[in-house]
Coordinates of C-alpha atoms and ligand atoms in Angstrom, one line a residue:
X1 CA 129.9 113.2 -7.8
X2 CA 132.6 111.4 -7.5
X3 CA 133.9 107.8 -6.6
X4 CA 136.9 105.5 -6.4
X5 CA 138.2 102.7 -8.6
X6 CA 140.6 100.5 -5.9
X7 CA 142.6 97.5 -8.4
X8 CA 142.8 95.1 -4.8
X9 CA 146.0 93.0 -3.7
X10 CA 148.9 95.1 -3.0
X11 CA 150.4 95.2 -0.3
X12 CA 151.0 98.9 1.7
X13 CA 154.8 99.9 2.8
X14 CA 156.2 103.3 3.4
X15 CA 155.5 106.3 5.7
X16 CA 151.8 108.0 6.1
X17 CA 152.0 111.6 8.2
X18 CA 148.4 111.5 10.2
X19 CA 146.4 114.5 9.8
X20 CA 144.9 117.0 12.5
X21 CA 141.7 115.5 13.9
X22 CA 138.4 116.7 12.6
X23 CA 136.2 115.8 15.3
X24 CA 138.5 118.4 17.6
X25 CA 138.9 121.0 15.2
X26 CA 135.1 120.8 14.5
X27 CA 133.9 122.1 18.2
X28 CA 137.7 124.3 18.6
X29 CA 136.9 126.2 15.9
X30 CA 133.0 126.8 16.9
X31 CA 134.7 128.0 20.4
X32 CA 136.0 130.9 18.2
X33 CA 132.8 132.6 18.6
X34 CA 133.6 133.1 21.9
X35 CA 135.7 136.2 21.2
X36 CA 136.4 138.9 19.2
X37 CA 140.1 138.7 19.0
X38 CA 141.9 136.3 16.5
X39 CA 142.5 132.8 17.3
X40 CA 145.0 130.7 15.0
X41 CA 144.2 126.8 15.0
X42 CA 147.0 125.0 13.7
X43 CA 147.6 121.1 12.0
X44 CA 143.6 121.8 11.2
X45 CA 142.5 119.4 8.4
X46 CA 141.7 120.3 5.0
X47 CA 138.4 118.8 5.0
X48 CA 135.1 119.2 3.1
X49 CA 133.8 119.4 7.1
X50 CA 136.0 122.2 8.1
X51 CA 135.1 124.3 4.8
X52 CA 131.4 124.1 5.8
X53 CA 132.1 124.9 9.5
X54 CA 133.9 127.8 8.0
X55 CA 131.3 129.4 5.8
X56 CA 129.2 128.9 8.8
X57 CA 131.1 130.8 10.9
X58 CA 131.8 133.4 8.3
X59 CA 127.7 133.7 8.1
X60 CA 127.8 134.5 11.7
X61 CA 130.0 137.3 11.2
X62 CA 133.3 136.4 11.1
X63 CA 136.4 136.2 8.6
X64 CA 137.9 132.6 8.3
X65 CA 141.3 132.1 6.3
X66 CA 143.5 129.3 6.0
X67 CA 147.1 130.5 5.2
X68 CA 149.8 127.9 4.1
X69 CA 151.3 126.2 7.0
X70 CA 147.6 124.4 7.7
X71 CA 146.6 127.6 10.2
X72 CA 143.3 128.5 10.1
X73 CA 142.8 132.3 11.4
X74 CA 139.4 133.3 13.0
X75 CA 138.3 136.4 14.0
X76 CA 134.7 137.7 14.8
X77 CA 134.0 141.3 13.5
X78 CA 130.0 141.4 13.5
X79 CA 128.1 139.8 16.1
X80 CA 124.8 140.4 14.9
X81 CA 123.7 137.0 13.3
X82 CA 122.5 134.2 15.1
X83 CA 121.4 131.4 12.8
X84 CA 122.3 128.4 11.6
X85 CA 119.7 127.3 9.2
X86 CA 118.0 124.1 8.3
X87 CA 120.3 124.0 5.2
X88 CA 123.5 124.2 6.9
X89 CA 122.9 121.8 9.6
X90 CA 121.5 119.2 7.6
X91 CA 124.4 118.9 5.4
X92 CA 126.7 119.1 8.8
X93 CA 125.5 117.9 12.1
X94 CA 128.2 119.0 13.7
X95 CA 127.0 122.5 13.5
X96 CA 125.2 121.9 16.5
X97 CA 128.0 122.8 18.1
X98 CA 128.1 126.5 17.5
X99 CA 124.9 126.8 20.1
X100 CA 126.9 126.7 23.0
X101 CA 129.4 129.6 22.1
X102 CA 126.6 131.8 20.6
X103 CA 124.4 131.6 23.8
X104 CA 127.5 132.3 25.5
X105 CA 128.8 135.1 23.7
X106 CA 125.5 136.5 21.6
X107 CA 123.2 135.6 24.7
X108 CA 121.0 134.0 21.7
X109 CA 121.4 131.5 19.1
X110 CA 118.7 129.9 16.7
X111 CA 119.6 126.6 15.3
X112 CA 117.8 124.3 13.2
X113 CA 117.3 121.2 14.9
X114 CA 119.5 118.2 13.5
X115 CA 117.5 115.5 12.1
X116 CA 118.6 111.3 12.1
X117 CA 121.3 110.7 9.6
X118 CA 122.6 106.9 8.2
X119 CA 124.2 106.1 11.5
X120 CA 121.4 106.0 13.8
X121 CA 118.5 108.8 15.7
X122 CA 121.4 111.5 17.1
X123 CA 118.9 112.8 19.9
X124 CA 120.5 116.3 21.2
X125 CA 118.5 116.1 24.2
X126 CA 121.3 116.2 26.5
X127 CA 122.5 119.2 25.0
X128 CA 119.7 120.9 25.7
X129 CA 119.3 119.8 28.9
X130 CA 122.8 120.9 29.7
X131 CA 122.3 124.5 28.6
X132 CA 118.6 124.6 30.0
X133 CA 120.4 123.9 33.6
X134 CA 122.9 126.7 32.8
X135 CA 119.5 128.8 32.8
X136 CA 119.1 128.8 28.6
X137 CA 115.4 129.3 27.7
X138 CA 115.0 126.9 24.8
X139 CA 112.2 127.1 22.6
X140 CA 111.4 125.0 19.4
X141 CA 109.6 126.8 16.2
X142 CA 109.5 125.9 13.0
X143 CA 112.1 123.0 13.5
X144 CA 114.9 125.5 15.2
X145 CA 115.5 126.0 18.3
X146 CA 115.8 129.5 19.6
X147 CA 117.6 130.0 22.1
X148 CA 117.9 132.8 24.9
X149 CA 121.6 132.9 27.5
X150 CA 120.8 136.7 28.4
X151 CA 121.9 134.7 32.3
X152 CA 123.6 131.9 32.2
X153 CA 124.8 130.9 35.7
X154 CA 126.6 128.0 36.4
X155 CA 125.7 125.0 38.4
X156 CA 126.1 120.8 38.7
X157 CA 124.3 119.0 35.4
X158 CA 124.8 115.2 34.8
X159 CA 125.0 115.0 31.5
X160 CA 124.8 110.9 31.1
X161 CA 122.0 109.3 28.6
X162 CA 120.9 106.1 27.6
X163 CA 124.0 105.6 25.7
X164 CA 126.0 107.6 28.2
X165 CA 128.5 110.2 27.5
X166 CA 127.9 112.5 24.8
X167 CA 130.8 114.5 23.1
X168 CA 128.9 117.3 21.4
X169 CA 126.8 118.1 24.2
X170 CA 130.4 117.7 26.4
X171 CA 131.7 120.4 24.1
X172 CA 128.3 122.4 24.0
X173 CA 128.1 122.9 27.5
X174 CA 131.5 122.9 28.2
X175 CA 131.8 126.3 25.7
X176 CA 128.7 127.9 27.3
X177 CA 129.5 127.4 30.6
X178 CA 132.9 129.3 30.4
X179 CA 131.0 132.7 30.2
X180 CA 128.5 131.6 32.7
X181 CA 128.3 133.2 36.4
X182 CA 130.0 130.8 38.9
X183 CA 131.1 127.4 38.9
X184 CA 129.5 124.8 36.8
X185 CA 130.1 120.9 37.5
X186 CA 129.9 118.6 34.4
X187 CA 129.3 114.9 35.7
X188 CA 129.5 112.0 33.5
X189 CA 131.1 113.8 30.6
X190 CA 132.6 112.3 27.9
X191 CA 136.4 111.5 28.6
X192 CA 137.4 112.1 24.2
X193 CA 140.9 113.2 23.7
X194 CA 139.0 115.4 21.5
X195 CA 137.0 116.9 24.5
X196 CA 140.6 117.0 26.3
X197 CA 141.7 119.0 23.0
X198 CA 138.5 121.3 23.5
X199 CA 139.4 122.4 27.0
X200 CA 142.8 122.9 26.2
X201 CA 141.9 125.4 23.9
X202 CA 139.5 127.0 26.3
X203 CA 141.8 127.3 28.8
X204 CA 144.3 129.0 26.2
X205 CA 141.4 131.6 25.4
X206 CA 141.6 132.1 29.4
X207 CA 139.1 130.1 30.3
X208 CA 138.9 128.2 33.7
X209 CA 139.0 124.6 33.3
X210 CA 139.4 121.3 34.8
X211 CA 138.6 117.9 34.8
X212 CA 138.7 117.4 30.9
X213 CA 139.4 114.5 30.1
X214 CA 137.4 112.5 33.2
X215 CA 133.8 112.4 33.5
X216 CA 133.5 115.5 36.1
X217 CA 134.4 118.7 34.3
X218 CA 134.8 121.8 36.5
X219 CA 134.5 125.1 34.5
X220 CA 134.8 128.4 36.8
X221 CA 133.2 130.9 34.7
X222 CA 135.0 134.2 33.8
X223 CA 134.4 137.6 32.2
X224 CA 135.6 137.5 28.8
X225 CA 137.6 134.9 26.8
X226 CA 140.8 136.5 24.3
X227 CA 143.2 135.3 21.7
X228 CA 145.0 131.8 21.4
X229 CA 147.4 130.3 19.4
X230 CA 147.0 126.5 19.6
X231 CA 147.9 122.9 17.6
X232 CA 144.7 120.6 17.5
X233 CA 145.2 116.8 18.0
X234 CA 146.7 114.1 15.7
X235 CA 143.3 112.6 13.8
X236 CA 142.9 109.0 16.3
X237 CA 140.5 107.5 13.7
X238 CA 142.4 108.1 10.5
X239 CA 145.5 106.6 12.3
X240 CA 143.8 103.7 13.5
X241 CA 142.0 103.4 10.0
X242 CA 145.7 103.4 8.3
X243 CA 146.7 101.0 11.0
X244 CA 143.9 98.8 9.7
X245 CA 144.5 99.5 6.3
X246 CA 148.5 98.1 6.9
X247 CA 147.2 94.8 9.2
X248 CA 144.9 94.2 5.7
X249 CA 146.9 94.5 2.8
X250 CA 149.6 92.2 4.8
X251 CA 151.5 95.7 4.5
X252 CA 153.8 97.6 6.3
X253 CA 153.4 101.0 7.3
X254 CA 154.8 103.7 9.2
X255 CA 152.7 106.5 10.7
X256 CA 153.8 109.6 11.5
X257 CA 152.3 112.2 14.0
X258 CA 150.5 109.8 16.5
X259 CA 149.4 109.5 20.1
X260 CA 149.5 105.9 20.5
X261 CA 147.7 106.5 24.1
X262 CA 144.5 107.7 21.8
X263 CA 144.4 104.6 20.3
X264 CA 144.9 102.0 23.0
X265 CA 141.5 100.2 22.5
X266 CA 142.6 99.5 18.8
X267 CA 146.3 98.5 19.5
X268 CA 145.0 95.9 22.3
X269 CA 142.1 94.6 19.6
X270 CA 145.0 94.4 16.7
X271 CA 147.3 92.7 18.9
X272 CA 144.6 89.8 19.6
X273 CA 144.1 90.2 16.2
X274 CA 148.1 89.2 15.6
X275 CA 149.3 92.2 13.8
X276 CA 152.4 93.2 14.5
X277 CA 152.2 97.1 16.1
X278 CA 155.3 98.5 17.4
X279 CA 155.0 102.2 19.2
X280 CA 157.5 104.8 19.5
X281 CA 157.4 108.6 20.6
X282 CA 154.4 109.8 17.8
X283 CA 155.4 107.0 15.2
X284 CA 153.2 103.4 15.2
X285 CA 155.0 100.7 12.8
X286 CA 152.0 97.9 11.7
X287 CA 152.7 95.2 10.1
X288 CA 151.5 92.0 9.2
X289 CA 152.0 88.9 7.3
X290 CA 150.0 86.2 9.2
X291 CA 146.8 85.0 9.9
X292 CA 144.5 87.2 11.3
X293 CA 142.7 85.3 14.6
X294 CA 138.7 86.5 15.3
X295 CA 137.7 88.8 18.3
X296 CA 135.1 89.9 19.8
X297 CA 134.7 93.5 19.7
X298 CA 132.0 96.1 21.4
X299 CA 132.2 100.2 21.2
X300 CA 132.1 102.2 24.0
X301 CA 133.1 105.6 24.7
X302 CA 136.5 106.4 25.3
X303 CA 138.5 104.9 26.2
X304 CA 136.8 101.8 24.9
X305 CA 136.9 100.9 21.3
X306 CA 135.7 103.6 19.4
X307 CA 132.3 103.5 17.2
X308 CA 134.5 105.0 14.3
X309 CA 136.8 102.4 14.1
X310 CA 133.5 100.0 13.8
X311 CA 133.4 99.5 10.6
X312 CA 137.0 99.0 9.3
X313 CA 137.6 96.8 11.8
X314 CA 134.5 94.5 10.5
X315 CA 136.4 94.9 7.1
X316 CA 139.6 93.4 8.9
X317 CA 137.6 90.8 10.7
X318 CA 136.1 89.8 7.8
X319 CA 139.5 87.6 6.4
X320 CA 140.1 86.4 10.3
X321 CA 140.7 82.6 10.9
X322 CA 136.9 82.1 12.4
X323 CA 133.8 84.1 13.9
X324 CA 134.2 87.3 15.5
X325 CA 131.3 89.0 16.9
X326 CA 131.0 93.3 17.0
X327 CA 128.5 94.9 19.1
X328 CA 127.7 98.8 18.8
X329 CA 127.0 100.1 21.9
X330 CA 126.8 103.7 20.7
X331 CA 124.8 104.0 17.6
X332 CA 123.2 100.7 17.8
X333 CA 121.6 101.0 14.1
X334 CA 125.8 101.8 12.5
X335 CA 125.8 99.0 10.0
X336 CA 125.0 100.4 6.9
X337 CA 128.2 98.9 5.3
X338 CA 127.4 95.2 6.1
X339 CA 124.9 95.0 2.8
X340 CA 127.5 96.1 1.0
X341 CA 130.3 94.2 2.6
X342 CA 128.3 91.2 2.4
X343 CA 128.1 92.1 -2.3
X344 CA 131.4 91.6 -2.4
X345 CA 131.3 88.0 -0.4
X346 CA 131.6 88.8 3.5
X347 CA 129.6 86.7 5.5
X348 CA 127.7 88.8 7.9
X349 CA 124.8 88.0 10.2
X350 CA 123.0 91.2 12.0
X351 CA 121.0 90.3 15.3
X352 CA 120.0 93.4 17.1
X353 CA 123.1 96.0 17.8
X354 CA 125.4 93.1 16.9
X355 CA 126.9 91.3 13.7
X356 CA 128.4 88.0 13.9
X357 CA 131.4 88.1 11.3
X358 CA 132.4 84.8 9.7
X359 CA 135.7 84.9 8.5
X360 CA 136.3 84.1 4.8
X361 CA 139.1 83.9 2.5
X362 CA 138.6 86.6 0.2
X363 CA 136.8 89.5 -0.4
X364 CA 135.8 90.1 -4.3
X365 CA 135.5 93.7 -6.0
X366 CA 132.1 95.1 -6.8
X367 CA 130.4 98.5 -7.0
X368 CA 129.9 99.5 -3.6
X369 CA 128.0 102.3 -2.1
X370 CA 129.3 104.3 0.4
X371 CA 126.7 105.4 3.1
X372 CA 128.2 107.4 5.8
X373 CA 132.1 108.4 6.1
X374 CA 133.5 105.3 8.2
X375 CA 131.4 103.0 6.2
X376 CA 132.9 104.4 3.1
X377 CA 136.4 103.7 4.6
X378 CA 135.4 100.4 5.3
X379 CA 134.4 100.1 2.0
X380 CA 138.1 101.4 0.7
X381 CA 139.8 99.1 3.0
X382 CA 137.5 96.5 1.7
X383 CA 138.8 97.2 -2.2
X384 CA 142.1 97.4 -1.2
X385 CA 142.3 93.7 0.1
X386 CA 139.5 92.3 -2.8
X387 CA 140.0 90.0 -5.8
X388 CA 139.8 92.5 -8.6
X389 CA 138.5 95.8 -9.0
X390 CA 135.7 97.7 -6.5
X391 CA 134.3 100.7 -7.1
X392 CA 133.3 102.8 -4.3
X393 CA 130.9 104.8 -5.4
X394 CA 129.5 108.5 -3.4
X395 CA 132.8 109.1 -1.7
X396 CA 131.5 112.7 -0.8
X397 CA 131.5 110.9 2.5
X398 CA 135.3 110.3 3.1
X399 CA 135.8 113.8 2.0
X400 CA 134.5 115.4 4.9
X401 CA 136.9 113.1 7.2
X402 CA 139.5 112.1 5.6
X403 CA 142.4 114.7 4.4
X404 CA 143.1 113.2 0.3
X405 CA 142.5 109.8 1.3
X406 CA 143.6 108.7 -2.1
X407 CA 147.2 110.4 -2.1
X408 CA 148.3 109.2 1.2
X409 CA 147.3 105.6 -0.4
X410 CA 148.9 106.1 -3.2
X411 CA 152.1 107.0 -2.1
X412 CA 152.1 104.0 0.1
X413 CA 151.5 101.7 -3.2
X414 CA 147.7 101.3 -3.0
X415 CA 146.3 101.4 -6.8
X416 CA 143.3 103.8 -5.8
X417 CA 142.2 106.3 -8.5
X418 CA 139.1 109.0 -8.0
X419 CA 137.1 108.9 -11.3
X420 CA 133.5 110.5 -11.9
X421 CA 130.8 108.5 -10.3
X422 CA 130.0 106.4 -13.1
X423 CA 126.1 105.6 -13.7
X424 CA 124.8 102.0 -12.1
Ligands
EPU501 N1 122.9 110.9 22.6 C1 121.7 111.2 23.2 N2 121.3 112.4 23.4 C2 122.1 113.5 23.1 C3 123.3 113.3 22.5 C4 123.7 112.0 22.2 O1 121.0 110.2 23.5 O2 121.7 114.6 23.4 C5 123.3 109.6 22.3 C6 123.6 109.3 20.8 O3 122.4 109.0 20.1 C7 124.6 108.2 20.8 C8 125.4 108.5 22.1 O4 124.6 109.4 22.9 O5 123.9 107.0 21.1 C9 126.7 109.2 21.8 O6 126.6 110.3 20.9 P1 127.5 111.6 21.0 O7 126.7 112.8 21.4 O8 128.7 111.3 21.8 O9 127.9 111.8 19.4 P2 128.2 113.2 18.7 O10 128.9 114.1 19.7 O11 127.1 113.7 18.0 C10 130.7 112.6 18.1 C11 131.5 112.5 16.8 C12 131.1 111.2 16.0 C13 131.3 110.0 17.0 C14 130.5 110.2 18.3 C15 130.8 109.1 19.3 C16 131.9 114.8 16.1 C17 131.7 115.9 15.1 N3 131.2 113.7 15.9 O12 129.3 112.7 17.7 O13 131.9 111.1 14.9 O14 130.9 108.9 16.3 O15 130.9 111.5 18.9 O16 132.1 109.0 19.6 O17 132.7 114.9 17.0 C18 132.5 110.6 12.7 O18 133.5 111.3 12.9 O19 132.4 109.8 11.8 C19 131.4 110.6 13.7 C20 130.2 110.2 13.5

């Protein structure tokens, strides 16, 4: 296992080139199932994420290869395996999202059922009550759910839970419902630029959508889906976390390969903050050199502030001028990194789904554990501004979301090294 030694107090300057988005390439390249004939994905990340998606998608029959320019090439060639095991989804919820293309496609899918994992309870009820309305008999045995699309016929389904939107089951139904018979209605689904991405991509394949992108989706179902050749998204939450990680070092960084409208919610909350953020066709310029001034923050889905920008932005809010207060409106129980923010001297108060941030001077290094992969970049950012020397310790986490966090750092001056997780 291993973990990262950060040497805090340098300040960040020079140019950071933002990777493909995960959370879009995730459900784009689950879509692939949808046909037999090759689909290239380009700007897809090189993450520990996309790997397992991959070997998931090569035990369902078929080939996966990356070639050099970042491409991944997929291509069914046996349709005969339907499931994704307990194993495989445990390590990667986001498997789920291979149910909606297999029903589709395979008219059967059997899927272990996802359990909690450190951010909260991650229900899929909504998926299931999405594809049940598309006419999926659903059935639960031995925790996986087996599933039966042998006529799936569109129709309206409001898709809206206690927390409202929900992007995997967006993207489950979405992806099912483009084989379906007829017209199917989406109401209240999420509005993600990575849903948007999803769509795109569908349509690309030949599919009928539109809507994507507001909360009523309208998918016309057709016969078969083909070939595509698409570009995924610029990765929102590692810009805005490198946005952060320049407003916190007092830095100044340049980021390549942006859409600033994806990140609106964060420029508007750095701005009250008083970083400096200057936008220009794909590139953001941050920098900083004053004091930072609290806010008052809550998550919501797009386009509100995000839930994965949560906790670097406690990191940031953490050395304001004064109490700032951040409510979690989408995984109420996300606060795994206060404990360890709080070892290396934050002053953190949790009531309920909010934490009441009270600004300090300085953070001090420690041996931190990372819990979750936003937490751990929390975690980073936290090091990076600290008294000393942190180690963040488990950073399997920010693997499977963030493309070689460390180099990117490094070349912008941070003094970040990975090491062997060290025994503590
Ligand atoms: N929810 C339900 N029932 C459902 C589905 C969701 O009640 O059937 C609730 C959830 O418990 C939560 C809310 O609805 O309270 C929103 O969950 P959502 O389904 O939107 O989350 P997700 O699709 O499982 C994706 C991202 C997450 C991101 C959330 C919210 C991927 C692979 N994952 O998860 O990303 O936090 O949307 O934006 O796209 C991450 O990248 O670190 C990450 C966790």
């Amino acid at each position: 296992m291993d973990a990262f030694v950060i040497q805090g107090g340098t300040r960040l300057r020079g140019e950071v080139t933002i990777s493909g988005a995960k959370n879009a390439a995730l459900p784009i390249m689950a879509a692939c199932l949808l046909t037999q004939q090759e689909c290239l994905i380009r700007n897809v990340p090189d993450l520990a994420d996309v790997r397992h998606l991959s070997s998931l998608l090569e035990n369902l029959g078929a080939k996966v290869w990356r070639d050099k320019q970042k491409t991944l090439h997929i291509q069914v060639q046996d349709e005969s395996h339907c499931l994704a095991d307990y194993e495989t989804v445990r390590r990667m919820r986001a498997s789920i999202c291979v149910l909606g293309p297999m029903l589709a496609r395979r008219h059967r899918a059997e899927v272990s059922m996802p359990g909690g994992c450190a951010i909260g309870d991650r229900p899929i009820n909504l998926h299931l009550r999405g594809l049940a309305a598309l006419g999926a008999k659903l059935d639960l045995e031995g925790g996986n759910i087996l599933a039966d699309g042998s006529c799936l016929e569109g129709t309206e389904i409001f898709l809206g839970g206690p927390f409202g939107s929900t992007v995997l089951g967006t993207a489950n139904v979405m992806s099912a419902a483009v084989l379906a018979k007829g017209k199917t209605i989406i109401e209240y689904a999420a509005c993600e630029p990575e849903i948007v991405d999803l769509g795109n991509f569908l349509n690309a394949m030949g599919a009928k959508i539109s809507g994507h992108g507001t909360p009523r989706i309208t998918i016309k179902g057709v016969e078969s889906l083909g070939a595509a050749d698409y570009t995924v998204i610029p990765d929102r939450i590692e810009a805005g976390t490198f946005l952060i990680a320049g407003a916190i070092t007092n830095g100044e960084l340049i980021l390549k390969n942006c859409r600033t409208e994806h990140l609106m919610a964060l420029l508007d909350c750095l701005h009250k903050i008083g970083v400096d953020v200057d936008r220009q066709d794909g590139t953001i310029r941050v920098s900083s050199a004053r004091r930072l001034n609290p806010v008052d923050i809550t998550t919501q889905p797009y386009p509100g502030f995000p839930t994965d920008l949560q906790a670097q932005c406690m990191t940031l809010l953490c050395l304001a001028d004064g109490n700032s207060m951040i409510t979690e409106k989408i995984f109420p129980d996300r606060f795994m990194h206060t404990a360890e923010l709080g070892r290396m001297g934050a002053q953190l108060r949790k009531e309920g789904p909010t934490v009441l941030v009270q600004g300090v001077r300085e953070l001090i290094g420690a041996p931190v554990m990372a819990s979750d992969l936003r937490a751990s970049a929390a975690l980073v950012l936290a090091g990076m501004v600290a008294k000393g020397e942190t180690t963040v310790l488990r950073v399997y986490h920010i693997d499977r979301g963030y493309e070689h966090i460390e180099e990117k750092l490094q070349r912008v001056g941070a003094k970040i090294t990975r090491v062997d997780q060290p025994q503590v």
